[in-house]
Amino acid sequence: MARVIQIFDTTLRDGEQSPGVNLCPEEKVEIARHLEKLKVDVIEAGFPITSPGDLQAVKMVVENVKVPVIAALARARQVDIDTARQALEGCKNPRIHTFIATSDIHLKYKLCKTREEVLDIAGSAVKYAKNFVEDVQFSAEDASRSDLDFLCRVIERAIQAGATVINVPDTVGYQIPSQFGELIRKIKEKVPATDRVTLSVHCHNDLGLALANSLRAVENGADQVECTVNGIGERAGNTAVEELVMTLSTRPDYYGNITTRIDQRQIYRCSRLVSKLTGMVVQPNKSIVGRNAFAHESGIHQDGVLKEKSTYEIMKPESIGLMNRAIVLGKHSGRHAFRVKLKEMGFDPPEEEVEKLFLRVKELLDKKSIVSEQEMEVIIEEELYRVPEYFKLCYFQIFTGNKFRPTATVGIERQGELLEEAACGEGPVDAIYRTIDRITGLHFKLLDYSIKAVTGGKDALGEVNIRLTDNGTIISGRGVSTDILEASAKAYINAVNKIVKKRGGHYGDDRS
Ligand code: KIV
Ligand code: ZN
């Protein structure tokens, strides 16, 4: 019989704690909907006590996502648990996830508490949470650096108090796979009550060992693994869901009947969505979902793959929903072909959106005769996940050259009014950004700017990703166009619109 590992997805909580990531409630709902399609067992939707936005986001996920368990995080304090309970109101399958640190380092320097105090707090928190929900998960933060006997006492106490899931985090990503496997085995041996609950692990990737540690834990009896899409999360991130799932399914010879409920064909789409909404670009050589994960560069490899794919491919791109289809839509393709294509690519937008997308793709076809699937994908994503356009680019013009100081003129629409300005800059992009700042009256620090071609070829679409800071909050922006300066302007305006949205739609400028 198959042994099914529960996938607890924490993209919306630990993933959102990635430096620079800032998701609004609507974006969280969009990701949660896709996680539901991916068929994760649990979605950790947020940490409601941390901000009204997070509380709101968990509530909205509860309203919109019905099948998976929805978890809300809470420190081992009544006020946190009350807020988590409030966020989960009306949820069909609610879980309160409460935690306290158990390592001596955390007890001494962070909590300033004795072991006995922590033991009592853990038990009381679980007991309190049990008043509101049946399903209570307890995490011993920094478990992997805790004294084993004390850790086992805390786990025992949490189970006595009614915990249904015990999570063992490697909070600082310090463990070595054989050690971590051993830790799980010993916990099971020393606390027989763990047989009555789900034993879970949560690994961080500081040493690049999160996946290996999670797999070792599974081999030693863990039945739930906490993961994030693309492995995002605090510092170096968490175990990547796509890596865990594909390792188990690609190596049945080793893992035997260990499996998950994940619909693998949704992996690629989820990865793209999370990257798009978090602004965390996936590195090209990232396993499973990186741009190069299924690309073969060397002649010998290409030759081998053409003769027989299994020479150099251990997984099929189609198995993660990456359809390697050649193109697609030419100038004369109609709406029907377009709709079919959208479906094939895993998009299912409402009918009114289909028409808008069709016109966008046609617009691109006026500039180039054939649009590739990857190009279509970025355009669709740009349209579907658009933030309200408080500011909209109408036109730009640029004078530049190696002997001139670059000068930009930009026209932007704001509530039907055309605003125009001009400014010089160090380079053409700087000139455009300074001009946009003049128009909006808002000033942000540009942290990162990156540009890449979506496909090969001189007429390829360019994709620009930027990150800005607004009083310490980092906001990302993305823009695509066949013209890289236009893509740059769009990315900047996209980020500015996100900031205005965050400010509740107030675009009163910073000049006063
Ligand atoms: O890394 C960690 O310990 C956590 C816990 C809250 C589970 O994220
Ligand atoms: Zn964590």
XYZ file of C-alpha atoms and ligand atoms in Angstrom:
521
model
C 0.000 0.000 0.000
C 1.208 3.487 -0.812
C 2.507 5.666 2.007
C 1.225 9.169 1.270
C 3.323 12.079 2.547
C 1.276 15.167 3.424
C 2.459 18.344 1.745
C 2.123 21.356 4.023
C 2.706 24.379 1.844
C 4.040 27.465 3.600
C 4.696 29.643 0.524
C 2.229 32.209 1.876
C 3.799 32.313 5.348
C 7.493 31.308 5.474
C 7.789 32.033 1.728
C 6.357 35.480 2.289
C 9.050 36.040 4.925
C 11.665 35.992 2.122
C 13.525 39.290 2.135
C 11.792 41.668 -0.238
C 8.598 39.679 -0.686
C 5.385 41.453 0.037
C 2.117 39.915 -1.119
C -1.210 41.685 -0.845
C -4.301 39.647 0.179
C -5.562 39.322 -3.426
C -2.191 37.971 -4.559
C -2.204 35.485 -1.698
C -5.645 34.282 -2.765
C -4.434 33.848 -6.346
C -1.518 31.718 -5.159
C -3.742 29.767 -2.748
C -6.116 28.923 -5.615
C -3.198 27.493 -7.560
C -1.942 25.576 -4.530
C -5.388 24.021 -4.349
C -5.041 22.968 -8.007
C -1.591 21.615 -7.176
C -3.429 19.529 -4.547
C -1.314 20.369 -1.516
C -2.809 18.937 1.673
C -2.349 22.035 3.840
C -1.949 25.716 2.981
C -0.370 27.829 5.695
C -2.031 31.074 4.693
C -0.275 33.451 7.064
C 0.646 34.637 10.533
C -2.439 36.739 11.366
C -1.129 38.534 14.477
C 1.705 40.132 12.490
C -0.424 42.650 10.558
C -4.010 43.510 9.653
C -3.076 42.675 6.041
C -2.040 39.165 7.017
C -5.211 38.658 9.045
C -7.252 39.832 6.075
C -5.301 37.571 3.694
C -5.972 34.447 5.782
C -9.668 35.353 5.941
C -9.793 35.772 2.169
C -8.007 32.460 1.577
C -10.572 30.793 3.868
C -13.388 32.308 1.785
C -11.929 31.280 -1.552
C -10.240 27.928 -1.039
C -12.272 25.002 0.220
C -10.477 21.684 -0.241
C -7.103 21.845 1.580
C -6.673 22.355 5.301
C -5.973 26.057 5.974
C -3.435 26.733 8.710
C -2.747 29.996 10.524
C 0.432 30.512 12.530
C 0.436 31.745 16.133
C 3.133 32.073 18.764
C 2.329 30.163 21.965
C 0.332 33.132 23.292
C -3.387 33.555 23.764
C -3.565 36.797 21.779
C -1.870 35.155 18.777
C -4.141 32.119 18.995
C -7.239 34.327 19.304
C -6.225 36.200 16.156
C -5.505 32.961 14.280
C -8.911 31.622 15.323
C -10.563 34.828 14.157
C -8.782 34.552 10.783
C -9.944 30.951 10.369
C -13.598 31.621 11.200
C -15.907 29.780 8.806
C -13.100 27.546 7.546
C -14.128 24.013 6.606
C -10.785 22.463 7.597
C -9.022 24.865 9.973
C -5.685 24.246 11.681
C -4.036 26.439 14.298
C -0.258 26.128 14.129
C 1.347 27.258 17.351
C 5.045 27.314 18.155
C 7.685 28.093 20.732
C 11.453 27.676 20.612
C 13.023 24.788 22.529
C 16.783 25.251 22.059
C 18.836 26.591 24.957
C 20.182 29.398 22.762
C 16.637 30.632 22.083
C 15.522 30.105 25.679
C 18.439 32.074 27.076
C 18.783 34.943 24.603
C 15.398 35.309 22.952
C 12.716 34.069 25.314
C 14.556 34.570 28.648
C 12.689 31.547 30.007
C 13.577 28.317 31.764
C 12.929 24.914 30.248
C 10.106 24.282 32.753
C 8.430 27.527 31.745
C 8.644 26.664 28.052
C 7.225 23.218 28.740
C 4.195 24.747 30.443
C 3.719 27.422 27.801
C 3.769 24.804 25.010
C 1.169 22.621 26.756
C -1.075 25.574 27.631
C -0.940 27.001 24.095
C -2.009 23.716 22.510
C -4.744 23.280 25.109
C -6.000 26.818 24.491
C -6.011 26.334 20.700
C -7.946 23.088 21.165
C -10.873 25.147 22.515
C -11.404 26.444 18.997
C -10.257 23.812 16.495
C -9.732 20.073 16.522
C -6.614 20.224 14.358
C -3.710 21.821 16.252
C -0.123 21.697 15.034
C 2.707 22.329 17.459
C 6.222 23.317 16.307
C 9.312 23.232 18.500
C 11.236 26.075 16.900
C 14.972 25.357 16.526
C 14.211 21.713 17.388
C 17.317 20.506 15.585
C 19.599 22.415 17.992
C 17.597 21.525 21.105
C 18.583 19.098 23.833
C 16.990 15.814 22.717
C 15.513 14.835 26.081
C 14.003 18.258 26.619
C 12.667 18.333 23.045
C 11.004 14.957 23.633
C 9.420 16.191 26.877
C 7.970 19.217 25.069
C 6.633 17.045 22.247
C 5.076 14.659 24.763
C 3.431 17.563 26.593
C 2.037 19.012 23.334
C 0.559 15.636 22.402
C -0.967 15.229 25.874
C -2.541 18.670 25.432
C -4.161 17.522 22.192
C -1.768 18.353 19.339
C -2.654 16.459 16.159
C 0.553 17.337 14.310
C 4.066 17.695 15.748
C 6.476 19.633 13.592
C 10.258 19.385 13.981
C 11.899 22.394 12.333
C 15.527 22.743 11.356
C 14.987 26.467 11.800
C 18.495 27.625 10.933
C 19.282 24.976 8.305
C 22.060 23.501 10.418
C 21.412 19.795 10.112
C 23.210 17.141 8.095
C 20.870 14.591 6.459
C 22.049 11.512 8.376
C 21.814 13.444 11.680
C 18.379 14.811 10.919
C 17.084 11.367 9.942
C 18.500 10.050 13.202
C 16.761 12.838 15.139
C 13.389 11.872 13.685
C 14.010 8.191 14.393
C 14.970 8.950 18.012
C 11.950 11.198 18.590
C 9.682 8.391 17.391
C 11.474 5.910 19.617
C 11.531 8.087 22.757
C 8.002 9.454 22.392
C 5.746 6.503 21.491
C 2.758 8.905 21.520
C 4.034 10.276 18.185
C 2.334 7.207 16.670
C -1.002 8.898 17.380
C -0.121 12.144 15.579
C 1.322 13.255 12.258
C 5.048 13.841 12.542
C 6.185 16.731 10.358
C 9.457 18.410 9.375
C 10.287 21.938 8.272
C 13.782 22.398 6.838
C 15.649 25.540 5.890
C 18.210 25.616 3.125
C 21.102 27.573 4.671
C 23.575 24.825 3.759
C 21.682 23.736 0.655
C 20.474 20.630 2.504
C 16.761 21.306 2.991
C 15.615 18.719 0.445
C 18.118 16.085 1.567
C 17.148 16.608 5.217
C 13.423 16.388 4.427
C 13.924 13.165 2.459
C 15.960 11.611 5.265
C 13.215 12.577 7.693
C 10.631 10.875 5.472
C 12.759 7.725 5.339
C 12.832 7.789 9.131
C 9.112 8.182 9.662
C 8.063 11.795 9.031
C 4.634 11.884 7.378
C 4.325 15.570 6.609
C 6.863 17.817 4.910
C 6.640 21.600 4.980
C 7.581 23.100 1.636
C 7.353 26.217 -0.469
C 7.010 26.745 -4.206
C 10.447 27.501 -5.739
C 11.939 26.934 -2.259
C 11.397 30.545 -1.205
C 11.423 31.419 2.505
C 13.429 33.031 5.310
C 17.105 33.578 4.350
C 18.106 30.755 1.961
C 14.546 29.440 1.881
C 12.739 26.168 2.601
C 12.435 22.763 1.004
C 11.121 23.292 -2.538
C 7.869 21.436 -3.079
C 8.720 20.652 -6.714
C 12.040 19.081 -5.723
C 10.542 16.876 -3.025
C 7.628 15.698 -5.148
C 9.719 15.004 -8.256
C 12.420 13.176 -6.301
C 9.840 10.815 -4.838
C 8.142 10.217 -8.160
C 11.314 9.940 -10.261
C 12.989 7.389 -7.977
C 10.340 4.786 -7.063
C 13.149 2.225 -7.260
C 14.591 3.879 -4.118
C 11.544 5.355 -2.371
C 9.233 2.446 -3.169
C 5.614 3.217 -2.399
C 6.211 6.634 -0.816
C 4.140 9.178 -2.676
C 2.206 12.492 -2.415
C -1.190 13.695 -3.647
C 0.351 16.501 -5.709
C -0.834 17.027 -9.286
C 2.611 17.356 -10.851
C 1.274 18.934 -14.049
C 0.521 22.073 -12.027
C 4.107 22.495 -10.831
C 5.378 24.695 -13.629
C 2.329 26.992 -13.606
C 2.573 27.405 -9.806
C 6.262 28.158 -10.029
C 5.667 30.874 -12.642
C 2.843 32.407 -10.651
C 4.797 32.531 -7.393
C 7.806 34.014 -9.170
C 5.636 36.605 -10.868
C 3.738 37.711 -7.761
C 6.648 37.625 -5.313
C 9.158 39.163 -7.716
C 11.576 36.341 -6.808
C 13.144 35.419 -10.128
C 13.840 31.680 -10.482
C 17.512 31.089 -11.228
C 17.935 29.513 -14.695
C 19.673 26.407 -13.334
C 17.141 25.826 -10.539
C 16.220 22.140 -10.472
C 12.836 21.168 -11.940
C 11.505 24.690 -12.675
C 14.555 26.688 -13.841
C 14.647 27.846 -17.470
C 17.558 25.503 -18.181
C 16.258 22.485 -16.248
C 15.231 20.742 -19.468
C 17.537 22.540 -21.923
C 20.360 20.658 -23.625
C 23.226 22.816 -24.756
C 26.083 20.569 -25.793
C 25.997 18.902 -29.202
C 26.543 15.450 -27.714
C 23.584 15.886 -25.376
C 21.335 17.288 -28.103
C 22.236 14.406 -30.356
C 21.487 11.900 -27.595
C 18.141 13.466 -26.718
C 17.075 13.555 -30.366
C 17.842 9.848 -30.670
C 16.314 8.842 -27.347
C 15.160 11.298 -24.656
C 16.108 9.050 -21.750
C 19.803 9.373 -22.666
C 19.932 12.712 -20.845
C 16.451 13.283 -19.402
C 15.398 11.660 -16.137
C 12.040 13.449 -16.078
C 9.687 14.507 -18.825
C 9.066 18.270 -19.039
C 5.379 17.474 -19.654
C 5.199 15.774 -16.262
C 5.488 19.182 -14.546
C 3.184 20.848 -17.076
C 5.982 22.291 -19.191
C 4.756 21.623 -22.683
C 7.551 21.717 -25.126
C 5.291 22.577 -27.991
C 6.524 24.402 -30.987
C 4.623 27.420 -31.993
C 1.536 28.186 -32.172
C -0.060 31.391 -33.157
C 0.660 33.198 -36.368
C -0.982 36.397 -37.647
C -3.995 34.550 -38.993
C -4.817 32.437 -35.985
C -8.281 33.045 -34.665
C -9.930 33.272 -31.291
C -10.779 29.598 -31.175
C -7.166 28.502 -31.655
C -6.176 31.049 -29.037
C -8.645 29.735 -26.474
C -7.493 26.162 -27.049
C -3.900 27.299 -26.625
C -4.698 29.034 -23.339
C -6.242 25.838 -21.974
C -3.268 23.743 -23.108
C -0.961 26.127 -21.292
C -2.888 25.698 -18.040
C -4.651 29.086 -18.043
C -8.356 29.242 -17.444
C -9.301 32.922 -17.444
C -12.900 34.163 -17.436
C -14.355 34.794 -20.907
C -14.084 38.601 -20.667
C -10.343 38.276 -20.022
C -9.851 35.990 -23.040
C -10.748 38.782 -25.437
C -8.317 41.213 -23.779
C -5.535 38.632 -23.905
C -6.283 37.861 -27.521
C -5.918 41.528 -28.454
C -2.619 41.774 -26.536
C -1.188 38.791 -28.388
C -2.439 40.141 -31.725
C -0.701 43.430 -30.922
C 2.531 41.531 -30.471
C 1.936 39.644 -33.704
C 1.897 42.983 -35.497
C 5.495 43.449 -34.359
C 6.711 39.898 -34.999
C 5.202 37.234 -37.189
C 5.259 34.337 -34.739
C 4.750 34.361 -30.987
C 6.326 31.591 -28.970
C 4.652 29.862 -26.080
C 7.033 31.442 -23.560
C 6.331 34.906 -24.952
C 2.626 34.279 -24.825
C 3.010 33.156 -21.246
C 4.639 36.375 -20.009
C 2.061 38.504 -21.790
C -0.812 36.524 -20.326
C 0.704 36.722 -16.863
C 1.169 40.464 -17.216
C -2.503 40.899 -18.148
C -4.002 38.442 -15.672
C -2.081 39.583 -12.636
C -2.278 43.280 -13.359
C -2.482 45.685 -10.409
C -4.849 48.654 -10.715
C -3.292 51.142 -13.118
C -3.259 54.373 -11.134
C -0.516 55.393 -13.541
C -0.426 54.107 -17.101
C 2.354 54.555 -19.619
C 1.101 56.349 -22.746
C 4.347 57.036 -24.560
C 8.014 57.678 -24.074
C 10.717 59.129 -26.231
C 14.419 59.004 -25.584
C 17.467 60.804 -26.941
C 20.627 58.955 -26.232
C 24.055 58.163 -27.620
C 27.645 57.868 -26.468
C 28.192 61.665 -26.786
C 24.832 62.854 -25.392
C 23.396 63.061 -21.944
C 20.388 60.739 -22.222
C 17.111 62.660 -22.047
C 13.651 61.126 -21.724
C 10.202 62.532 -22.358
C 7.400 60.463 -20.861
C 3.619 60.704 -21.027
C 1.600 58.986 -18.308
C -2.151 58.834 -17.866
C -3.574 59.359 -14.397
C -7.358 59.198 -14.097
C -7.843 60.167 -17.726
C -5.390 63.082 -17.545
C -2.185 63.038 -19.589
C 0.836 64.097 -17.531
C 4.072 64.831 -19.367
C 7.600 65.570 -18.216
C 11.210 65.325 -19.341
C 14.460 64.669 -17.485
C 18.089 63.696 -18.058
C 19.781 60.690 -16.511
C 23.024 58.754 -16.329
C 21.683 56.311 -18.912
C 18.425 55.958 -20.838
C 16.753 53.844 -18.132
C 17.809 56.296 -15.418
C 16.428 59.165 -17.528
C 13.082 57.378 -17.889
C 12.903 56.584 -14.171
C 13.731 60.170 -13.178
C 11.031 61.424 -15.528
C 8.467 59.027 -14.082
C 9.409 60.226 -10.587
C 8.829 63.825 -11.706
C 5.408 62.947 -13.052
C 4.220 60.913 -10.076
C 5.940 63.067 -7.466
C 6.900 59.813 -5.736
C 10.506 58.872 -5.091
C 11.805 55.395 -4.441
C 15.192 53.793 -4.211
C 15.935 51.328 -6.993
C 17.492 48.219 -5.431
C 17.771 45.825 -8.361
C 17.298 45.952 -12.069
C 17.589 42.888 -14.284
C 16.739 42.208 -17.889
C 16.446 39.003 -19.823
C 15.235 37.849 -23.208
C 12.181 35.617 -22.902
C 13.314 33.578 -25.904
C 16.238 33.614 -28.311
C 16.313 35.706 -31.477
C 16.820 39.405 -32.170
C 13.109 40.198 -32.003
C 12.604 38.354 -28.694
C 10.483 39.843 -25.941
C 12.524 41.487 -23.202
C 11.472 41.029 -19.578
C 12.609 43.548 -16.961
C 12.402 42.855 -13.219
C 13.074 45.569 -10.680
C 12.837 46.019 -6.921
C 12.199 49.343 -5.186
C 12.105 50.311 -1.514
C 9.353 52.424 -0.083
C 10.282 53.305 3.523
C 11.846 49.913 4.121
C 9.169 47.907 2.281
C 10.530 46.208 -0.822
C 8.255 46.090 -3.846
C 8.927 44.317 -7.116
C 7.838 45.278 -10.612
C 7.924 43.494 -13.935
C 7.444 44.683 -17.495
C 7.624 42.990 -20.888
C 7.950 44.391 -24.377
C 9.842 43.860 -27.610
C 11.491 47.208 -26.703
C 13.670 46.917 -23.616
C 13.270 50.589 -22.682
C 9.521 50.203 -22.806
C 9.820 47.040 -20.680
C 11.940 49.065 -18.212
C 9.354 51.846 -18.002
C 6.528 49.339 -17.552
C 8.374 47.502 -14.772
C 8.890 50.768 -12.879
C 5.275 51.872 -13.291
C 4.122 48.390 -12.253
C 6.069 48.719 -8.981
C 4.787 52.282 -8.420
C 1.191 51.094 -8.931
C 1.751 48.329 -6.369
C 3.009 50.894 -3.867
C 0.027 53.174 -4.507
C -2.259 50.176 -4.061
C -0.551 49.398 -0.756
C -1.138 52.989 0.305
C -4.847 52.406 -0.237
C -4.942 54.053 -3.669
C -3.491 57.352 -2.435
C -1.007 58.691 -4.923
C -0.540 62.038 -3.201
C 3.062 62.793 -4.050
C 6.129 63.043 -1.802
C 6.831 66.656 -2.906
C 4.734 68.455 -0.255
O 11.691 27.859 10.760
C 10.874 27.683 11.682
O 11.195 27.189 12.774
C 9.501 28.101 11.457
C 8.486 27.671 12.473
C 7.519 28.745 12.799
C 7.812 26.420 12.000
O 9.198 28.696 10.451
Zn 10.803 28.434 8.875
